[in-house]
XYZ file of C-alpha atoms in Angstrom:
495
model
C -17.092 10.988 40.477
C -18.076 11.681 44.204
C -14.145 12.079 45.239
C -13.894 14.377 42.829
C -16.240 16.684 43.538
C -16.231 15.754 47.341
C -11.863 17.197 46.818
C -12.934 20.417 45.338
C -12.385 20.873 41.872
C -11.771 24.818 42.039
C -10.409 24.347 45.666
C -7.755 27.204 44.580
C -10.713 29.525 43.490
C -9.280 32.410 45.945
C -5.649 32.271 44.404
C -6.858 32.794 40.728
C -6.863 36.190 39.027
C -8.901 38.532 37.232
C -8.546 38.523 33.346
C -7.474 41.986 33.582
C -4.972 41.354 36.150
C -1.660 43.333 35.699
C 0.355 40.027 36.018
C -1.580 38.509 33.055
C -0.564 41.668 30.214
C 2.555 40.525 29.157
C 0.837 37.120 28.412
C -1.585 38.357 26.551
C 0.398 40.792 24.851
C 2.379 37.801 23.663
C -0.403 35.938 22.737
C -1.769 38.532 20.780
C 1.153 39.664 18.713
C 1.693 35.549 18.012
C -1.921 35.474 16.803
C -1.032 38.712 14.980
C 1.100 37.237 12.867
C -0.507 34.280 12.373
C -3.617 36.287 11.128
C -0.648 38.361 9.065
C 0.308 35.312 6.814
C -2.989 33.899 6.732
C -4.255 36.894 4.976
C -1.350 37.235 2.551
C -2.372 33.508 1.831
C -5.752 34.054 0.889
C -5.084 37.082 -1.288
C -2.740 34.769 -2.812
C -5.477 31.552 -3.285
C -8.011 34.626 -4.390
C -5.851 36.250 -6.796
C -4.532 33.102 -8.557
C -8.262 32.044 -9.099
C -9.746 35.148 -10.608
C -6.732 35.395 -12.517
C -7.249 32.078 -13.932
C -10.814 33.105 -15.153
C -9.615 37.029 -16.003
C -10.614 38.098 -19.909
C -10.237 33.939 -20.786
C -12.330 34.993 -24.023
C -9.187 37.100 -25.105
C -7.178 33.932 -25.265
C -9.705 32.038 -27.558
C -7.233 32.556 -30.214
C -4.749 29.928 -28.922
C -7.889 27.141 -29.808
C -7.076 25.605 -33.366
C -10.369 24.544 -35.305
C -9.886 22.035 -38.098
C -11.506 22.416 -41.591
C -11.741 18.967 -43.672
C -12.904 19.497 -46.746
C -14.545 16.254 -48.096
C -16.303 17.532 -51.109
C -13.037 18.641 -53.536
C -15.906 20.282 -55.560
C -16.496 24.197 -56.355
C -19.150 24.304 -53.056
C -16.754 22.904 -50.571
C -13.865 24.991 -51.828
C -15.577 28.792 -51.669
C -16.810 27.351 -48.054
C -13.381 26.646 -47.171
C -12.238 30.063 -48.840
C -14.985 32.062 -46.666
C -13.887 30.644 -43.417
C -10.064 30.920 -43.893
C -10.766 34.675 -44.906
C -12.411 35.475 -41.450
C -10.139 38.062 -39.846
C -8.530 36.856 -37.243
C -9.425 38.283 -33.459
C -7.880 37.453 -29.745
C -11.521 36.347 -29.546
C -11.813 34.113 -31.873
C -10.205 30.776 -32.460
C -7.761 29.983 -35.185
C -8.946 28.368 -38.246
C -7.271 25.707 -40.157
C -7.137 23.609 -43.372
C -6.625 19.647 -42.545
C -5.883 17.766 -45.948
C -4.763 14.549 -44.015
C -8.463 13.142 -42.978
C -9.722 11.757 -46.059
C -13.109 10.376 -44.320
C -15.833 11.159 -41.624
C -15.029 8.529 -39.653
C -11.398 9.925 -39.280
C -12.473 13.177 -38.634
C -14.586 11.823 -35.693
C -11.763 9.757 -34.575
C -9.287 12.745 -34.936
C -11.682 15.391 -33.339
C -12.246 12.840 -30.065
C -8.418 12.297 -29.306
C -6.478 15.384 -30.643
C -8.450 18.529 -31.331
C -10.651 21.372 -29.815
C -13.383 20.969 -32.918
C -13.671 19.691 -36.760
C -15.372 21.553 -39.149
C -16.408 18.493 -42.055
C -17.827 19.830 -45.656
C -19.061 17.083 -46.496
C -18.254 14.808 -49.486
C -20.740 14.957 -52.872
C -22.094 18.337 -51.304
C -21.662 20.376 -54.687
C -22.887 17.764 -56.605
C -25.850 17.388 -54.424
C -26.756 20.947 -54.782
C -26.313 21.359 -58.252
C -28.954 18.378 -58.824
C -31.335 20.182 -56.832
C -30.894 23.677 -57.660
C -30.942 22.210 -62.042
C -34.094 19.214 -61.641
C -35.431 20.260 -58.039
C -34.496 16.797 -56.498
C -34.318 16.582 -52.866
C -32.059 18.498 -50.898
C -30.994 18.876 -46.957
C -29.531 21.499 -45.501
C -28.514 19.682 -42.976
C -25.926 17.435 -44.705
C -23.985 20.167 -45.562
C -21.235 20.145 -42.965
C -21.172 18.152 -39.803
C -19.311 20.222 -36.927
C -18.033 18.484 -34.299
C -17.202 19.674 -31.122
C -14.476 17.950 -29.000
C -15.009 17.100 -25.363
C -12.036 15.618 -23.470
C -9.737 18.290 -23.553
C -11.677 20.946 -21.436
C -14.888 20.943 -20.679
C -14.721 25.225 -19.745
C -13.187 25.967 -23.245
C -15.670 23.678 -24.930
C -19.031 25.471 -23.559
C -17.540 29.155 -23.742
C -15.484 29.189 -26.725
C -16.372 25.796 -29.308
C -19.832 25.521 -28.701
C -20.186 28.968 -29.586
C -18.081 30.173 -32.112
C -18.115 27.423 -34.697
C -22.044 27.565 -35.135
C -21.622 31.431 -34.972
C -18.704 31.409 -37.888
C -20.377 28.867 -39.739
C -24.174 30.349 -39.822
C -22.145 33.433 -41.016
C -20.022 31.792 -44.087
C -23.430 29.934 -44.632
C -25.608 33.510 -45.013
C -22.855 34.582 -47.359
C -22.549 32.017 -49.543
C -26.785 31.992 -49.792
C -26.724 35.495 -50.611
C -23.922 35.372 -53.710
C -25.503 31.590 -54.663
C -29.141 33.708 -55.098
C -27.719 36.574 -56.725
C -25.996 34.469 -59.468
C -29.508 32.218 -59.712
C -31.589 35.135 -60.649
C -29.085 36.225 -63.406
C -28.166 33.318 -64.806
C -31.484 30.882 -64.576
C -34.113 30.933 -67.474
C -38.155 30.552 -66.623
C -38.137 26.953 -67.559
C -35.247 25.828 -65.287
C -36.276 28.531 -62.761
C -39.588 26.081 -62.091
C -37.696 23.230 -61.490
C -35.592 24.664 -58.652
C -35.831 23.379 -55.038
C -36.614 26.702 -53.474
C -35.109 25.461 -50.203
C -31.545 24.458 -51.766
C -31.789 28.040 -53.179
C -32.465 29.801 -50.275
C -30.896 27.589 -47.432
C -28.040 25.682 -49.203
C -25.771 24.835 -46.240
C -26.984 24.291 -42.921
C -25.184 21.751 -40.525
C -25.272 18.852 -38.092
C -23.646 18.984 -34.526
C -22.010 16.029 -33.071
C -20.299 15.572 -30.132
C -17.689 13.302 -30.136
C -15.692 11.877 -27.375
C -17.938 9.553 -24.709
C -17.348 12.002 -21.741
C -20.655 14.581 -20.948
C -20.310 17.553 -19.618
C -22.156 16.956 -16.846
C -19.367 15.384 -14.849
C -16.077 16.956 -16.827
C -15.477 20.070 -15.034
C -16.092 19.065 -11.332
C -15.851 15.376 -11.358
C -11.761 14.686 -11.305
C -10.670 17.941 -9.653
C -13.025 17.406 -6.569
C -13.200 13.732 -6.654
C -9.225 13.952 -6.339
C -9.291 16.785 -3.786
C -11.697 14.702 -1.606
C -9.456 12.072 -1.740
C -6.322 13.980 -1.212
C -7.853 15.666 2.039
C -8.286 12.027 3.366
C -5.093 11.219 2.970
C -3.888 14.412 4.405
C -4.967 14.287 7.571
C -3.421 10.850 8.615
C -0.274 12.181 7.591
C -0.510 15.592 9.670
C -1.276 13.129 12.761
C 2.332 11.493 11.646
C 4.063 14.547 12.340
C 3.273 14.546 15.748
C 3.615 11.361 16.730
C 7.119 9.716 14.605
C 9.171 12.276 16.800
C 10.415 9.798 19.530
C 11.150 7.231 17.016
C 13.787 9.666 16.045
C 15.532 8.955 18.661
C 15.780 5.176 18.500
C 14.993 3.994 15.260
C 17.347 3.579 12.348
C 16.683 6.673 9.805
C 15.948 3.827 6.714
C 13.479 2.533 8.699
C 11.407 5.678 9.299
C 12.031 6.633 5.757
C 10.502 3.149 4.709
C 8.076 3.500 7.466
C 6.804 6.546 6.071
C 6.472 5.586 2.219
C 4.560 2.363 3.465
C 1.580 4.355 5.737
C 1.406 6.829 2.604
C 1.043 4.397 -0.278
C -1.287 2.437 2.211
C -3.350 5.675 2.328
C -3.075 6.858 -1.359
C -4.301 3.337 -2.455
C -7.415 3.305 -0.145
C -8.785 6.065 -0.898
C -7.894 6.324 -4.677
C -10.102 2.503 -4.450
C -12.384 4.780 -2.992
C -12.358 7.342 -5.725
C -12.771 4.657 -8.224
C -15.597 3.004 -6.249
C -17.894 6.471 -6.264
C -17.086 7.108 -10.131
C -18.502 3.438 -10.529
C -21.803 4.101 -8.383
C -22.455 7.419 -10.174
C -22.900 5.741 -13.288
C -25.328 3.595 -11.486
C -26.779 0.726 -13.140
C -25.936 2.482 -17.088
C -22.443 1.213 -16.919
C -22.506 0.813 -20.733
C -23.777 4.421 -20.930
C -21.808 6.181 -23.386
C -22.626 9.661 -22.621
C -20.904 9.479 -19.180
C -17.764 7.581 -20.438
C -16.884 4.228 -22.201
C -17.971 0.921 -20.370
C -16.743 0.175 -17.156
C -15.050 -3.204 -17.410
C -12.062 -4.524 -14.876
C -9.536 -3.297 -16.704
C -10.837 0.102 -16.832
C -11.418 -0.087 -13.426
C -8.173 -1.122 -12.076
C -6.153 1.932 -14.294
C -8.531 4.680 -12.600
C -7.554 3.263 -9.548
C -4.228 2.983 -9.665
C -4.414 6.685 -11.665
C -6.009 8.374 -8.383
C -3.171 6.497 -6.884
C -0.115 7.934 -9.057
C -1.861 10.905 -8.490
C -2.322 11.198 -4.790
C 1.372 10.062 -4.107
C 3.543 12.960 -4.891
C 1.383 15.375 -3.261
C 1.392 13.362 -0.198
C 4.888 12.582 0.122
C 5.452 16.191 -1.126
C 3.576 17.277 2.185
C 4.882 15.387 4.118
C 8.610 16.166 3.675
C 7.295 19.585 4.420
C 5.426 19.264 7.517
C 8.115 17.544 9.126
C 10.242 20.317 8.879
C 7.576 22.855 9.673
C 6.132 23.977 13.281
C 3.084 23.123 14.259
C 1.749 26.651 14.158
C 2.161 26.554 10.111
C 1.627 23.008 9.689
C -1.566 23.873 7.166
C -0.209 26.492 4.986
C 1.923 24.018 2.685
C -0.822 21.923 1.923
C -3.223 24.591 1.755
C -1.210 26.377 -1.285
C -0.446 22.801 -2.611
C -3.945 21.644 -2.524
C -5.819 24.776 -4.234
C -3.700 25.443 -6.914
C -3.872 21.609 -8.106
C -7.631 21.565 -7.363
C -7.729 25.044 -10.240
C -5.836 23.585 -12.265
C -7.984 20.689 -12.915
C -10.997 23.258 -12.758
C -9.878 25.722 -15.638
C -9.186 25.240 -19.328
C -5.087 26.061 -19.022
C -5.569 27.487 -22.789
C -7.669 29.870 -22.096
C -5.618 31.446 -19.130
C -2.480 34.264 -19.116
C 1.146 32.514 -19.665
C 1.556 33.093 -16.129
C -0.733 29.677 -15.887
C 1.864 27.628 -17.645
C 3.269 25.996 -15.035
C -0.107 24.319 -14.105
C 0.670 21.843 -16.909
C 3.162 20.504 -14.414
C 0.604 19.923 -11.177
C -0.155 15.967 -10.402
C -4.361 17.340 -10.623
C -3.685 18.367 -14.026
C -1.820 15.292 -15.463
C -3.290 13.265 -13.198
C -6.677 14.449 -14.733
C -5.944 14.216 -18.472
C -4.944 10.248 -17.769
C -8.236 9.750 -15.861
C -10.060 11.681 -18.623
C -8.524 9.163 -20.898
C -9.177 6.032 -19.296
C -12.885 7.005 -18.526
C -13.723 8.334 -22.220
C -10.422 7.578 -24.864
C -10.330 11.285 -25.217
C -6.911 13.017 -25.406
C -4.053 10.396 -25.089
C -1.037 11.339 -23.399
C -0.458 8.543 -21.455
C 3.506 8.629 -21.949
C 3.207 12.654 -20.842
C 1.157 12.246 -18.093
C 3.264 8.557 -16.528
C 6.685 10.849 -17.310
C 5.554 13.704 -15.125
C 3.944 11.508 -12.254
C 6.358 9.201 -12.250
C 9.428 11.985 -12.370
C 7.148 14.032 -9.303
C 7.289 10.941 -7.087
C 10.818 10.678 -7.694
C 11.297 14.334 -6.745
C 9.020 13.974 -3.655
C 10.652 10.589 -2.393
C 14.558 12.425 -2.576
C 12.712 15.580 -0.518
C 11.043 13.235 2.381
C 14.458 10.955 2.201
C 16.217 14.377 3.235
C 13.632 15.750 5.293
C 13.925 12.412 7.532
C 17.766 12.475 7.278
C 17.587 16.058 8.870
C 14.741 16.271 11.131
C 16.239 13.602 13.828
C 19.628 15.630 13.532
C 17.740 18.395 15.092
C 15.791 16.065 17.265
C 19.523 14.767 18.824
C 20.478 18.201 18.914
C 17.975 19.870 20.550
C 16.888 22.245 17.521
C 13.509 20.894 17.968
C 10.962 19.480 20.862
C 8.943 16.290 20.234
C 5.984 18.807 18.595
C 8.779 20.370 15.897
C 9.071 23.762 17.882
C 12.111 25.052 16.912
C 14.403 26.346 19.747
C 14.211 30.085 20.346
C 10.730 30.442 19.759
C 8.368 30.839 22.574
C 6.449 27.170 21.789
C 9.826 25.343 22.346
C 9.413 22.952 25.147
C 12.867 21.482 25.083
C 14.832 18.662 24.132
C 14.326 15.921 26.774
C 12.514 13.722 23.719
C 10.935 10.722 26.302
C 13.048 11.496 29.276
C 11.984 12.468 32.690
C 12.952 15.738 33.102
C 15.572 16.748 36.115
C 13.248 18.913 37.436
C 10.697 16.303 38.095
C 10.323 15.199 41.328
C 7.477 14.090 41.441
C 8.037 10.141 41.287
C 10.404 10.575 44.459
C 6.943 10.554 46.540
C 6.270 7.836 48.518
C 2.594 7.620 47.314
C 3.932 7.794 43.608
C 6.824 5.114 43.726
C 3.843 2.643 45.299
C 1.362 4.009 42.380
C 4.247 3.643 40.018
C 4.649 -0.294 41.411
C 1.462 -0.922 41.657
C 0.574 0.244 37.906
C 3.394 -1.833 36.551
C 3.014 -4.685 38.855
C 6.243 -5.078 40.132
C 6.881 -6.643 43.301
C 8.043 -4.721 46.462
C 11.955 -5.604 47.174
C 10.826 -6.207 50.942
C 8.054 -8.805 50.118
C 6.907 -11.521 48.022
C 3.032 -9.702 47.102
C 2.199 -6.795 44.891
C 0.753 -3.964 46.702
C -2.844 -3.694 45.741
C -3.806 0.109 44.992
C -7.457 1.067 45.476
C -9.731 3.862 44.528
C -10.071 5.186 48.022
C -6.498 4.906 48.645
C -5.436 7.035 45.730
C -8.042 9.560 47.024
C -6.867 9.600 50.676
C -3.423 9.984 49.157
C -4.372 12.327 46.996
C -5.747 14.223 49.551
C -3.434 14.872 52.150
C -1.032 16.286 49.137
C -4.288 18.525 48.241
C -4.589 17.508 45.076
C -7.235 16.369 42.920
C -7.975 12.828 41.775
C -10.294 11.286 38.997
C -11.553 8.124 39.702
């Protein structure tokens, strides 16, 4: 550290120039408009990431009506059928969802079972209600409210739709068709009903005769629903990204000497490495946030091995055509733009898994066919049973891999045809553009003289330990020697 400073570090102090300098404007100038249009595309970007998020969210209560609610009617008497005539009769709005008659669930047990895998929410009447009420409106027995109708609201399909639309509307529409049918039950009471029966009445079956009992089926809270899978997998995918932006810049001299199968395999092997290790990851953190209740229902069915393994290898399926997807881009790409693919690859995936896709403008549709979102709904079954499409969600993963592993076998067929050529440097600046520092991919350049030195053939020997051709010992290079040689070339030397 003494030779350096003792040489002079800003020795050349005196020839330097003044920011302003006259000499330095077209540099700057250049810089500037580069930077210029840098800042350009970045902002078209983030109106972009801005616009397709509020639009995601933009009137979603005017798209409740696409949300089907299911009406079992278990009772087959006179109650359960003027309950099941009141709610079909509600007028239909955009926000409101869409009522329906189910005649194929025959027991509450099905209806639970049916309301966890396939639908949004089950409205149950419940069976011997009008018999029930009859007894206790005729000899006063005991009555509950209660027993009525069980609603119950599903949870694996969206966790968004479920707290602004479900939980909301089918207490609302039933507590209305409830009111009404209290209202006409009291009117006919007081003009049908003598004094004697009149004093046997329950009051409470007269007044309140249907009231109802929530349930929440499907084992997965809503605590972790909206923000565990979209930013657990974003986490993970941002991991795996930056490995694979470090590839870019350093596979370009095996372009020039390595077989193109083998840098296609080559590639596929470091990414699956990646995907797997962090998707174990993934899998790890989803284990330790259920802490020491792994048989905790509420925040998803018990973990076992099993279980385990297919949310592993789920983050995997699902990490894998993004990154190869990336990286067929990025090799292609200069390094100035290097972020903006996986930028608009990685937020629209992350909203996708964020939003309830129902509840969204058909311009949405297409997130139905991001890895996030199918990637999601698998994960969403494995952790809770809710929602199967495991055949949908394999199809589309599988079929995106395939897509992405044809795109990086092409964009490693190309790139080293423009690496031969000359069309790009060993960063992936394209020639023509002012970043472009030629095509000399691990050659010396012509220009170089450098090595022809005396002091740097010996420093060149002495590194690589070669003998001299005029003697039988390898020179021995020093600290102070390099400094003394250093110098008398006035030039600057770390030691």
């Amino acid at each position: 550290m003494k030779a350096f400073w003792r040489l002079g570090a800003f020795q050349d102090e005196g020839n330097r120039v003044d920011i302003t300098s006259q000499s330095l404007r077209a540099t700057c100038r250049h810089i500037f408009v580069l930077n210029l249009k840098l800042m350009v595309l970045l902002t078209i970007m983030l109106w972009f990431i801005l616009s397709l998020f509020f639009g995601a969210n933009y009137k979603r209560s005017f798209y409740a009506y696409r949300l089907d609610i299911d009406i079992v009617n278990l009772d087959n008497g006179p109650v359960g059928q003027a309950i099941v005539d009141s709610i079909l009769a509600i007028p239909a709005a955009k926000t409101l969802p869409t009522w329906r008659l189910n005649t194929d669930i025959t027991t509450l047990d099905q209806a639970r079972d049916y309301a966890r895998k396939y639908a949004w929410g089950v409205v149950v009447i419940n069976s011997e209600l009008s018999t029930s009420l009859d007894n206790a409106l005729a000899t006063g027995a005991d009555y509950s409210p209660s027993a009525a109708i069980t609603l119950m609201e599903g949870e694996g399909r969206s966790a968004i739709a479920r707290l602004f639309v479900i939980q909301t509307a089918i207490p609302q529409m039933v507590g209305s068709v409830a009111t009404q049918y209290a209202i006409r039950q009291l009117s006919e009471y007081q003009s049908k009903i003598d004094g004697e029966s009149q004093s046997k009445t329950n009051i409470q079956a007269l007044l309140t005769p249907i009231g109802w009992t929530t349930e929440r089926v499907g084992f997965y809270s809503f605590e972790i629903s909206p923000i565990l899978l979209p930013l657990g997998m974003m986490a993970m995918f941002v991991c795996v990204l930056v490995p694979t932006m470090m590839l870019k810049f350093g596979s370009y001299p095996a372009y020039k000497t390595t077989k193109h199968k083998h840098i296609f395999l080559f590639l596929i092997a470091i990414i699956l490495g990646l995907c797997l290790l962090f998707s174990l990851f993934g899998a790890l953190a989803f284990l330790a946030y259920k802490g020491p209740e792994y048989y905790h229902l509420r925040q998803g069915l018990p973990v076992t091995g099993g279980r385990f393994f297919s949310l592993w290898m789920c983050y995997a399926l699902t990490l894998m055509p993004m990154a190869l997807w990336i990286k067929s881009l990025t090799i292609l790409i200069p390094p100035a733009f290097v972020a903006i693919p996986s930028i608009l690859t990685l937020i629209p995936n992350t909203l996708s898994g964020m939003v309830s896709i129902d509840l969204c403008p058909k311009f949405y549709i297409w997130f139905h066919g991001l890895p996030f979102y199918q990637g999601g709904v698998l994960a969403r079954y494995i952790i809770s049973g809710n929602y199967p499409k495991i055949g949908q969600c394999l199809g589309i993963l599988f079929g995106e891999i395939a897509v992405s592993l044809f795109l990086l076998y092409g964009s490693t067929f190309i790139q080293p045809h423009f690496v031969h050529t000359g069309a790009v440097d060993h960063l992936g600046n394209h020639r023509g553009t002012d970043a472009y520092q030629g095509s000399q991919l691990g050659k010396k350049p012509a220009s170089d003289t450098s090595m022809d030195r005396p002091s740097e053939r010996l420093l060149e020997k002495g590194m690589d330990h070669t003998p001299d051709s005029d003697s039988n010992t390898v020179p021995i290079i020093d600290d102070h020697s390099l400094v003394a040689q250093a110098a008398m070339r006035n030039e600057t030397i770390v030691v």
